Amino acid sequence: MTATAKAIPRTPTTSIPARVDALDWDQITADLDGQGCAVLGGLLKPEECDAIAALYPDDGHFRSRVVMGRHGFGRGEYKYFSYPLPDLIAELRPALYAQLTATANRWNQTMGIEISYPPSHAAFLKRCHDAGQARPTPLLLQYGEGDYNCLHQDLYGEHVFPIQVAILLSQPGRDFTGGEFVLTEQRPRMQSRPEVVPLTKGDAVAFAVHHRPVQGTRGPYRVNLRHGVSRIRSGHRHTVGVIFHDAK
């Protein structure tokens, strides 16, 4: 977990923690509370996106490969990174976690869930690892024409951080068409609500992993969320997923 991260070439720029801290977290928090998702615009530079996507053919960076069609997950494939993580992801994970922890704790408190998250990602990972969840979950997804990702939730064990982040590494309209990021929200005694999140290369979306609280006229209630990717109509699409809990 603490080994030296694998280097990704990049041009000198604002550090990842400073870049994350400079985002409009008041607006991000309001969007997460209101919609269950929020766009983090320009989180990665184009050259950083290209560098991460270029890792895909090299199995030395990954612990496993999943072909979605073999498991009924959709079409396309993805690979889970191994430890040590590539440097950009190793920096993004704790920086994003630190900003999202207050929302995660407030959500649990509102929903009556007696679980709180420590301020540092290292402390949360220790909790995961002590419970046998020691396999890294950040992943790199690759889609081609006709591929898609079925609606799902990324739950890997008892310990789950309730927000995750996906970063688009390809440019819509140039590298691919279709392939929109989609959320659905299942509300009690109501029809499900869809949300399509427009992203450009380097943008990220933070979103609820499993459930979140919604304020109703009689107080807060819990809604269930799933996420996926619509069909790629042409080209190729790469995405990196930053999940904060590890897997069994």
PDB file of C-alpha atoms in Angstrom:
ATOM      1  CA  MET A   1       0.000   0.000   0.000  1.00  0.00           C
ATOM      2  CA  THR A   2       2.827   2.405   0.733  1.00  0.00           C
ATOM      3  CA  ALA A   3       5.330   1.237  -1.892  1.00  0.00           C
ATOM      4  CA  THR A   4       6.671   3.735  -4.386  1.00  0.00           C
ATOM      5  CA  ALA A   5       4.077   4.557  -7.039  1.00  0.00           C
ATOM      6  CA  LYS A   6       4.662   3.786 -10.702  1.00  0.00           C
ATOM      7  CA  ALA A   7       5.630   6.937 -12.577  1.00  0.00           C
ATOM      8  CA  ILE A   8       3.529   8.461 -15.356  1.00  0.00           C
ATOM      9  CA  PRO A   9       5.319  11.100 -17.457  1.00  0.00           C
ATOM     10  CA  ARG A  10       3.688  14.518 -17.151  1.00  0.00           C
ATOM     11  CA  THR A  11       4.504  18.139 -17.735  1.00  0.00           C
ATOM     12  CA  PRO A  12       5.149  20.440 -14.750  1.00  0.00           C
ATOM     13  CA  THR A  13       1.809  21.701 -13.464  1.00  0.00           C
ATOM     14  CA  THR A  14      -0.092  22.340 -10.253  1.00  0.00           C
ATOM     15  CA  SER A  15       0.237  19.375  -7.908  1.00  0.00           C
ATOM     16  CA  ILE A  16      -2.672  16.941  -7.766  1.00  0.00           C
ATOM     17  CA  PRO A  17      -3.570  17.761  -4.121  1.00  0.00           C
ATOM     18  CA  ALA A  18      -3.517  21.511  -4.874  1.00  0.00           C
ATOM     19  CA  ARG A  19      -5.583  20.975  -8.016  1.00  0.00           C
ATOM     20  CA  VAL A  20      -8.165  18.951  -6.100  1.00  0.00           C
ATOM     21  CA  ASP A  21      -8.298  21.494  -3.270  1.00  0.00           C
ATOM     22  CA  ALA A  22      -8.857  24.322  -5.782  1.00  0.00           C
ATOM     23  CA  LEU A  23     -12.104  22.809  -7.087  1.00  0.00           C
ATOM     24  CA  ASP A  24     -15.393  24.440  -6.074  1.00  0.00           C
ATOM     25  CA  TRP A  25     -16.238  22.040  -3.264  1.00  0.00           C
ATOM     26  CA  ASP A  26     -19.245  24.059  -2.118  1.00  0.00           C
ATOM     27  CA  GLN A  27     -20.845  23.498  -5.521  1.00  0.00           C
ATOM     28  CA  ILE A  28     -19.686  19.870  -5.715  1.00  0.00           C
ATOM     29  CA  THR A  29     -21.195  19.179  -2.291  1.00  0.00           C
ATOM     30  CA  ALA A  30     -24.458  20.875  -3.275  1.00  0.00           C
ATOM     31  CA  ASP A  31     -24.639  18.798  -6.483  1.00  0.00           C
ATOM     32  CA  LEU A  32     -23.913  15.558  -4.631  1.00  0.00           C
ATOM     33  CA  ASP A  33     -26.653  16.366  -2.128  1.00  0.00           C
ATOM     34  CA  GLY A  34     -29.098  17.459  -4.803  1.00  0.00           C
ATOM     35  CA  GLN A  35     -28.444  14.973  -7.611  1.00  0.00           C
ATOM     36  CA  GLY A  36     -26.228  12.214  -6.222  1.00  0.00           C
ATOM     37  CA  CYS A  37     -23.443  13.237  -8.603  1.00  0.00           C
ATOM     38  CA  ALA A  38     -21.206  16.198  -9.383  1.00  0.00           C
ATOM     39  CA  VAL A  39     -18.833  17.096 -12.221  1.00  0.00           C
ATOM     40  CA  LEU A  40     -15.203  17.876 -11.348  1.00  0.00           C
ATOM     41  CA  GLY A  41     -14.240  19.837 -14.433  1.00  0.00           C
ATOM     42  CA  GLY A  42     -10.711  19.579 -15.846  1.00  0.00           C
ATOM     43  CA  LEU A  43      -9.418  17.329 -13.081  1.00  0.00           C
ATOM     44  CA  LEU A  44      -6.736  15.853 -15.352  1.00  0.00           C
ATOM     45  CA  LYS A  45      -4.734  17.462 -18.159  1.00  0.00           C
ATOM     46  CA  PRO A  46      -5.014  15.943 -21.682  1.00  0.00           C
ATOM     47  CA  GLU A  47      -1.473  14.571 -21.539  1.00  0.00           C
ATOM     48  CA  GLU A  48      -2.216  12.950 -18.176  1.00  0.00           C
ATOM     49  CA  CYS A  49      -5.321  11.305 -19.643  1.00  0.00           C
ATOM     50  CA  ASP A  50      -3.288   9.974 -22.570  1.00  0.00           C
ATOM     51  CA  ALA A  51      -0.571   8.655 -20.263  1.00  0.00           C
ATOM     52  CA  ILE A  52      -3.023   6.698 -18.114  1.00  0.00           C
ATOM     53  CA  ALA A  53      -4.918   5.300 -21.133  1.00  0.00           C
ATOM     54  CA  ALA A  54      -1.595   4.198 -22.672  1.00  0.00           C
ATOM     55  CA  LEU A  55      -1.000   1.890 -19.678  1.00  0.00           C
ATOM     56  CA  TYR A  56      -3.798  -0.456 -20.720  1.00  0.00           C
ATOM     57  CA  PRO A  57      -1.798  -2.857 -22.946  1.00  0.00           C
ATOM     58  CA  ASP A  58       0.895  -3.383 -20.272  1.00  0.00           C
ATOM     59  CA  ASP A  59      -0.343  -6.088 -17.901  1.00  0.00           C
ATOM     60  CA  GLY A  60       2.496  -5.282 -15.522  1.00  0.00           C
ATOM     61  CA  HIS A  61       0.408  -2.420 -14.121  1.00  0.00           C
ATOM     62  CA  PHE A  62      -2.627  -4.574 -13.314  1.00  0.00           C
ATOM     63  CA  ARG A  63      -3.723  -7.401 -11.025  1.00  0.00           C
ATOM     64  CA  SER A  64      -6.573  -8.744 -13.185  1.00  0.00           C
ATOM     65  CA  ARG A  65      -8.556  -8.272 -16.413  1.00  0.00           C
ATOM     66  CA  VAL A  66     -12.340  -8.575 -16.724  1.00  0.00           C
ATOM     67  CA  VAL A  67     -14.147  -9.130 -20.026  1.00  0.00           C
ATOM     68  CA  MET A  68     -17.622  -7.815 -19.297  1.00  0.00           C
ATOM     69  CA  GLY A  69     -19.516 -10.056 -21.703  1.00  0.00           C
ATOM     70  CA  ARG A  70     -18.347 -13.199 -19.895  1.00  0.00           C
ATOM     71  CA  HIS A  71     -20.078 -12.100 -16.691  1.00  0.00           C
ATOM     72  CA  GLY A  72     -23.187 -10.363 -18.016  1.00  0.00           C
ATOM     73  CA  PHE A  73     -21.782  -6.950 -17.116  1.00  0.00           C
ATOM     74  CA  GLY A  74     -22.188  -5.532 -20.644  1.00  0.00           C
ATOM     75  CA  ARG A  75     -19.597  -5.367 -23.423  1.00  0.00           C
ATOM     76  CA  GLY A  76     -16.033  -4.066 -23.214  1.00  0.00           C
ATOM     77  CA  GLU A  77     -13.349  -4.802 -20.664  1.00  0.00           C
ATOM     78  CA  TYR A  78     -11.464  -3.357 -17.733  1.00  0.00           C
ATOM     79  CA  LYS A  79      -8.380  -4.026 -15.641  1.00  0.00           C
ATOM     80  CA  TYR A  80      -7.817  -3.495 -11.933  1.00  0.00           C
ATOM     81  CA  PHE A  81      -4.555  -1.763 -11.095  1.00  0.00           C
ATOM     82  CA  SER A  82      -2.099  -3.516  -8.798  1.00  0.00           C
ATOM     83  CA  TYR A  83      -0.215  -1.904  -5.939  1.00  0.00           C
ATOM     84  CA  PRO A  84       1.758   0.281  -6.151  1.00  0.00           C
ATOM     85  CA  LEU A  85      -0.708   2.411  -8.106  1.00  0.00           C
ATOM     86  CA  PRO A  86       0.377   4.734 -10.932  1.00  0.00           C
ATOM     87  CA  ASP A  87       1.489   8.008  -9.364  1.00  0.00           C
ATOM     88  CA  LEU A  88      -1.442  10.132 -10.576  1.00  0.00           C
ATOM     89  CA  ILE A  89      -3.993   7.718  -9.146  1.00  0.00           C
ATOM     90  CA  ALA A  90      -1.963   7.263  -5.967  1.00  0.00           C
ATOM     91  CA  GLU A  91      -2.131  11.058  -5.497  1.00  0.00           C
ATOM     92  CA  LEU A  92      -5.765  11.475  -6.544  1.00  0.00           C
ATOM     93  CA  ARG A  93      -7.150   8.832  -4.208  1.00  0.00           C
ATOM     94  CA  PRO A  94      -6.208  10.437  -0.858  1.00  0.00           C
ATOM     95  CA  ALA A  95      -6.734  14.011  -2.107  1.00  0.00           C
ATOM     96  CA  LEU A  96     -10.280  13.309  -3.302  1.00  0.00           C
ATOM     97  CA  TYR A  97     -11.095  11.183  -0.248  1.00  0.00           C
ATOM     98  CA  ALA A  98     -10.118  14.036   2.088  1.00  0.00           C
ATOM     99  CA  GLN A  99     -12.600  16.376   0.363  1.00  0.00           C
ATOM    100  CA  LEU A 100     -15.434  13.832   0.201  1.00  0.00           C
ATOM    101  CA  THR A 101     -15.238  12.487   3.755  1.00  0.00           C
ATOM    102  CA  ALA A 102     -17.420  15.183   5.333  1.00  0.00           C
ATOM    103  CA  THR A 103     -20.223  14.497   2.848  1.00  0.00           C
ATOM    104  CA  ALA A 104     -19.878  10.735   3.336  1.00  0.00           C
ATOM    105  CA  ASN A 105     -20.099  11.063   7.117  1.00  0.00           C
ATOM    106  CA  ARG A 106     -23.051  13.450   6.924  1.00  0.00           C
ATOM    107  CA  TRP A 107     -24.914  11.112   4.568  1.00  0.00           C
ATOM    108  CA  ASN A 108     -24.462   8.160   6.911  1.00  0.00           C
ATOM    109  CA  GLN A 109     -25.562  10.188   9.903  1.00  0.00           C
ATOM    110  CA  THR A 110     -28.681  11.362   8.047  1.00  0.00           C
ATOM    111  CA  MET A 111     -29.525   7.785   7.007  1.00  0.00           C
ATOM    112  CA  GLY A 112     -28.960   6.431  10.516  1.00  0.00           C
ATOM    113  CA  ILE A 113     -25.922   4.384   9.472  1.00  0.00           C
ATOM    114  CA  GLU A 114     -23.539   4.096  12.421  1.00  0.00           C
ATOM    115  CA  ILE A 115     -20.356   4.137  10.330  1.00  0.00           C
ATOM    116  CA  SER A 116     -17.982   7.085  10.127  1.00  0.00           C
ATOM    117  CA  TYR A 117     -14.880   7.535   7.996  1.00  0.00           C
ATOM    118  CA  PRO A 118     -11.493   8.724   9.296  1.00  0.00           C
ATOM    119  CA  PRO A 119      -9.985  11.953   7.900  1.00  0.00           C
ATOM    120  CA  SER A 120      -7.128  10.205   6.068  1.00  0.00           C
ATOM    121  CA  HIS A 121      -7.456   7.675   3.277  1.00  0.00           C
ATOM    122  CA  ALA A 122      -4.531   5.685   4.715  1.00  0.00           C
ATOM    123  CA  ALA A 123      -6.509   5.146   7.928  1.00  0.00           C
ATOM    124  CA  PHE A 124      -9.579   4.018   5.976  1.00  0.00           C
ATOM    125  CA  LEU A 125      -7.486   1.613   3.877  1.00  0.00           C
ATOM    126  CA  LYS A 126      -6.074   0.129   7.072  1.00  0.00           C
ATOM    127  CA  ARG A 127      -9.655  -0.550   8.175  1.00  0.00           C
ATOM    128  CA  CYS A 128     -10.301  -2.291   4.861  1.00  0.00           C
ATOM    129  CA  HIS A 129      -7.084  -4.298   4.960  1.00  0.00           C
ATOM    130  CA  ASP A 130      -7.603  -5.372   8.575  1.00  0.00           C
ATOM    131  CA  ALA A 131     -10.953  -6.829   7.463  1.00  0.00           C
ATOM    132  CA  GLY A 132      -9.375  -8.755   4.578  1.00  0.00           C
ATOM    133  CA  GLN A 133     -10.161  -6.182   1.875  1.00  0.00           C
ATOM    134  CA  ALA A 134      -6.619  -5.721   0.572  1.00  0.00           C
ATOM    135  CA  ARG A 135      -6.922  -5.839  -3.238  1.00  0.00           C
ATOM    136  CA  PRO A 136      -6.775  -2.427  -4.954  1.00  0.00           C
ATOM    137  CA  THR A 137      -9.952  -1.347  -6.736  1.00  0.00           C
ATOM    138  CA  PRO A 138      -8.925   1.592  -9.014  1.00  0.00           C
ATOM    139  CA  LEU A 139      -9.496   0.380 -12.557  1.00  0.00           C
ATOM    140  CA  LEU A 140      -8.999   1.331 -16.187  1.00  0.00           C
ATOM    141  CA  LEU A 141     -11.920   0.666 -18.545  1.00  0.00           C
ATOM    142  CA  GLN A 142     -11.702   0.251 -22.329  1.00  0.00           C
ATOM    143  CA  TYR A 143     -14.689   0.376 -24.680  1.00  0.00           C
ATOM    144  CA  GLY A 144     -14.997  -0.020 -28.450  1.00  0.00           C
ATOM    145  CA  GLU A 145     -17.867   0.335 -30.902  1.00  0.00           C
ATOM    146  CA  GLY A 146     -20.984  -1.420 -29.590  1.00  0.00           C
ATOM    147  CA  ASP A 147     -19.646  -1.730 -26.035  1.00  0.00           C
ATOM    148  CA  TYR A 148     -21.566  -0.612 -22.945  1.00  0.00           C
ATOM    149  CA  ASN A 149     -21.579  -1.063 -19.168  1.00  0.00           C
ATOM    150  CA  CYS A 150     -24.720  -2.327 -17.456  1.00  0.00           C
ATOM    151  CA  LEU A 151     -26.110  -0.466 -14.466  1.00  0.00           C
ATOM    152  CA  HIS A 152     -24.308  -1.664 -11.343  1.00  0.00           C
ATOM    153  CA  GLN A 153     -22.799  -0.777  -7.954  1.00  0.00           C
ATOM    154  CA  ASP A 154     -19.122  -1.186  -7.042  1.00  0.00           C
ATOM    155  CA  LEU A 155     -19.383  -3.002  -3.710  1.00  0.00           C
ATOM    156  CA  TYR A 156     -16.398  -5.163  -2.820  1.00  0.00           C
ATOM    157  CA  GLY A 157     -16.887  -6.151   0.808  1.00  0.00           C
ATOM    158  CA  GLU A 158     -18.185  -5.029   4.179  1.00  0.00           C
ATOM    159  CA  HIS A 159     -16.352  -1.692   4.147  1.00  0.00           C
ATOM    160  CA  VAL A 160     -17.621   0.685   1.462  1.00  0.00           C
ATOM    161  CA  PHE A 161     -16.888   4.375   1.046  1.00  0.00           C
ATOM    162  CA  PRO A 162     -20.183   5.800  -0.253  1.00  0.00           C
ATOM    163  CA  ILE A 163     -18.799   8.063  -3.012  1.00  0.00           C
ATOM    164  CA  GLN A 164     -16.525   7.218  -5.938  1.00  0.00           C
ATOM    165  CA  VAL A 165     -15.050   9.089  -8.909  1.00  0.00           C
ATOM    166  CA  ALA A 166     -14.779   8.263 -12.626  1.00  0.00           C
ATOM    167  CA  ILE A 167     -12.521  10.277 -14.955  1.00  0.00           C
ATOM    168  CA  LEU A 168     -13.064  10.373 -18.721  1.00  0.00           C
ATOM    169  CA  LEU A 169      -9.748   9.938 -20.563  1.00  0.00           C
ATOM    170  CA  SER A 170     -11.075  10.280 -24.146  1.00  0.00           C
ATOM    171  CA  GLN A 171     -12.658  13.177 -26.048  1.00  0.00           C
ATOM    172  CA  PRO A 172     -16.358  12.804 -26.963  1.00  0.00           C
ATOM    173  CA  GLY A 173     -17.080  13.554 -30.614  1.00  0.00           C
ATOM    174  CA  ARG A 174     -13.459  12.989 -31.611  1.00  0.00           C
ATOM    175  CA  ASP A 175     -12.343   9.725 -30.012  1.00  0.00           C
ATOM    176  CA  PHE A 176     -15.823   8.228 -29.656  1.00  0.00           C
ATOM    177  CA  THR A 177     -19.540   8.917 -29.968  1.00  0.00           C
ATOM    178  CA  GLY A 178     -22.252   7.675 -27.620  1.00  0.00           C
ATOM    179  CA  GLY A 179     -20.877   6.291 -24.381  1.00  0.00           C
ATOM    180  CA  GLU A 180     -22.621   8.662 -21.969  1.00  0.00           C
ATOM    181  CA  PHE A 181     -22.204   8.199 -18.219  1.00  0.00           C
ATOM    182  CA  VAL A 182     -25.619   7.277 -16.797  1.00  0.00           C
ATOM    183  CA  LEU A 183     -27.019   7.139 -13.256  1.00  0.00           C
ATOM    184  CA  THR A 184     -30.374   5.823 -12.123  1.00  0.00           C
ATOM    185  CA  GLU A 185     -31.901   6.580  -8.746  1.00  0.00           C
ATOM    186  CA  GLN A 186     -34.511   4.194  -7.335  1.00  0.00           C
ATOM    187  CA  ARG A 187     -36.881   6.059  -5.046  1.00  0.00           C
ATOM    188  CA  PRO A 188     -39.325   4.413  -2.600  1.00  0.00           C
ATOM    189  CA  ARG A 189     -42.807   3.956  -4.097  1.00  0.00           C
ATOM    190  CA  MET A 190     -41.820   6.044  -7.140  1.00  0.00           C
ATOM    191  CA  GLN A 191     -40.421   5.360 -10.589  1.00  0.00           C
ATOM    192  CA  SER A 192     -36.631   5.477 -11.008  1.00  0.00           C
ATOM    193  CA  ARG A 193     -34.984   8.770 -11.960  1.00  0.00           C
ATOM    194  CA  PRO A 194     -32.309   8.783 -14.722  1.00  0.00           C
ATOM    195  CA  GLU A 195     -29.383  11.202 -14.917  1.00  0.00           C
ATOM    196  CA  VAL A 196     -27.003  11.553 -17.888  1.00  0.00           C
ATOM    197  CA  VAL A 197     -23.754  13.331 -16.981  1.00  0.00           C
ATOM    198  CA  PRO A 198     -21.994  15.193 -19.834  1.00  0.00           C
ATOM    199  CA  LEU A 199     -18.199  14.993 -19.583  1.00  0.00           C
ATOM    200  CA  THR A 200     -15.259  16.034 -21.717  1.00  0.00           C
ATOM    201  CA  LYS A 201     -11.712  14.674 -21.679  1.00  0.00           C
ATOM    202  CA  GLY A 202     -10.150  15.156 -18.249  1.00  0.00           C
ATOM    203  CA  ASP A 203     -13.470  15.779 -16.482  1.00  0.00           C
ATOM    204  CA  ALA A 204     -14.479  13.575 -13.579  1.00  0.00           C
ATOM    205  CA  VAL A 205     -17.797  12.727 -12.022  1.00  0.00           C
ATOM    206  CA  ALA A 206     -18.167  12.036  -8.302  1.00  0.00           C
ATOM    207  CA  PHE A 207     -21.257   9.970  -7.499  1.00  0.00           C
ATOM    208  CA  ALA A 208     -22.939   7.849  -4.875  1.00  0.00           C
ATOM    209  CA  VAL A 209     -21.777   4.226  -4.877  1.00  0.00           C
ATOM    210  CA  HIS A 210     -24.857   2.625  -3.363  1.00  0.00           C
ATOM    211  CA  HIS A 211     -27.351   4.916  -1.628  1.00  0.00           C
ATOM    212  CA  ARG A 212     -27.741   8.488  -0.415  1.00  0.00           C
ATOM    213  CA  PRO A 213     -30.221  10.519   1.629  1.00  0.00           C
ATOM    214  CA  VAL A 214     -32.877  12.726   0.026  1.00  0.00           C
ATOM    215  CA  GLN A 215     -34.868  15.304   1.973  1.00  0.00           C
ATOM    216  CA  GLY A 216     -38.589  14.708   1.644  1.00  0.00           C
ATOM    217  CA  THR A 217     -41.603  16.587   3.009  1.00  0.00           C
ATOM    218  CA  ARG A 218     -41.679  14.245   6.016  1.00  0.00           C
ATOM    219  CA  GLY A 219     -37.936  14.121   6.560  1.00  0.00           C
ATOM    220  CA  PRO A 220     -35.003  12.370   4.901  1.00  0.00           C
ATOM    221  CA  TYR A 221     -35.358   9.056   3.099  1.00  0.00           C
ATOM    222  CA  ARG A 222     -32.894   6.732   1.385  1.00  0.00           C
ATOM    223  CA  VAL A 223     -32.551   6.203  -2.380  1.00  0.00           C
ATOM    224  CA  ASN A 224     -30.582   3.518  -4.231  1.00  0.00           C
ATOM    225  CA  LEU A 225     -28.274   4.412  -7.128  1.00  0.00           C
ATOM    226  CA  ARG A 226     -26.701   2.449  -9.963  1.00  0.00           C
ATOM    227  CA  HIS A 227     -24.370   3.671 -12.683  1.00  0.00           C
ATOM    228  CA  GLY A 228     -23.304   2.555 -16.146  1.00  0.00           C
ATOM    229  CA  VAL A 229     -22.243   3.674 -19.616  1.00  0.00           C
ATOM    230  CA  SER A 230     -24.508   3.793 -22.665  1.00  0.00           C
ATOM    231  CA  ARG A 231     -23.572   2.086 -25.951  1.00  0.00           C
ATOM    232  CA  ILE A 232     -20.469   3.334 -27.768  1.00  0.00           C
ATOM    233  CA  ARG A 233     -21.644   4.194 -31.275  1.00  0.00           C
ATOM    234  CA  SER A 234     -18.174   4.671 -32.783  1.00  0.00           C
ATOM    235  CA  GLY A 235     -14.524   4.903 -31.763  1.00  0.00           C
ATOM    236  CA  HIS A 236     -12.889   4.011 -28.471  1.00  0.00           C
ATOM    237  CA  ARG A 237     -13.440   5.291 -24.927  1.00  0.00           C
ATOM    238  CA  HIS A 238     -11.160   4.985 -21.866  1.00  0.00           C
ATOM    239  CA  THR A 239     -12.128   5.797 -18.300  1.00  0.00           C
ATOM    240  CA  VAL A 240     -10.329   5.460 -14.980  1.00  0.00           C
ATOM    241  CA  GLY A 241     -12.371   4.618 -11.910  1.00  0.00           C
ATOM    242  CA  VAL A 242     -11.181   5.819  -8.502  1.00  0.00           C
ATOM    243  CA  ILE A 243     -12.813   3.707  -5.800  1.00  0.00           C
ATOM    244  CA  PHE A 244     -11.746   4.427  -2.249  1.00  0.00           C
ATOM    245  CA  HIS A 245     -12.401   1.066  -0.571  1.00  0.00           C
ATOM    246  CA  ASP A 246     -10.356  -2.021  -1.444  1.00  0.00           C
ATOM    247  CA  ALA A 247     -11.725  -5.474  -2.282  1.00  0.00           C
ATOM    248  CA  LYS A 248     -11.660  -8.908  -0.692  1.00  0.00           C
TER     249      LYS A 248
END
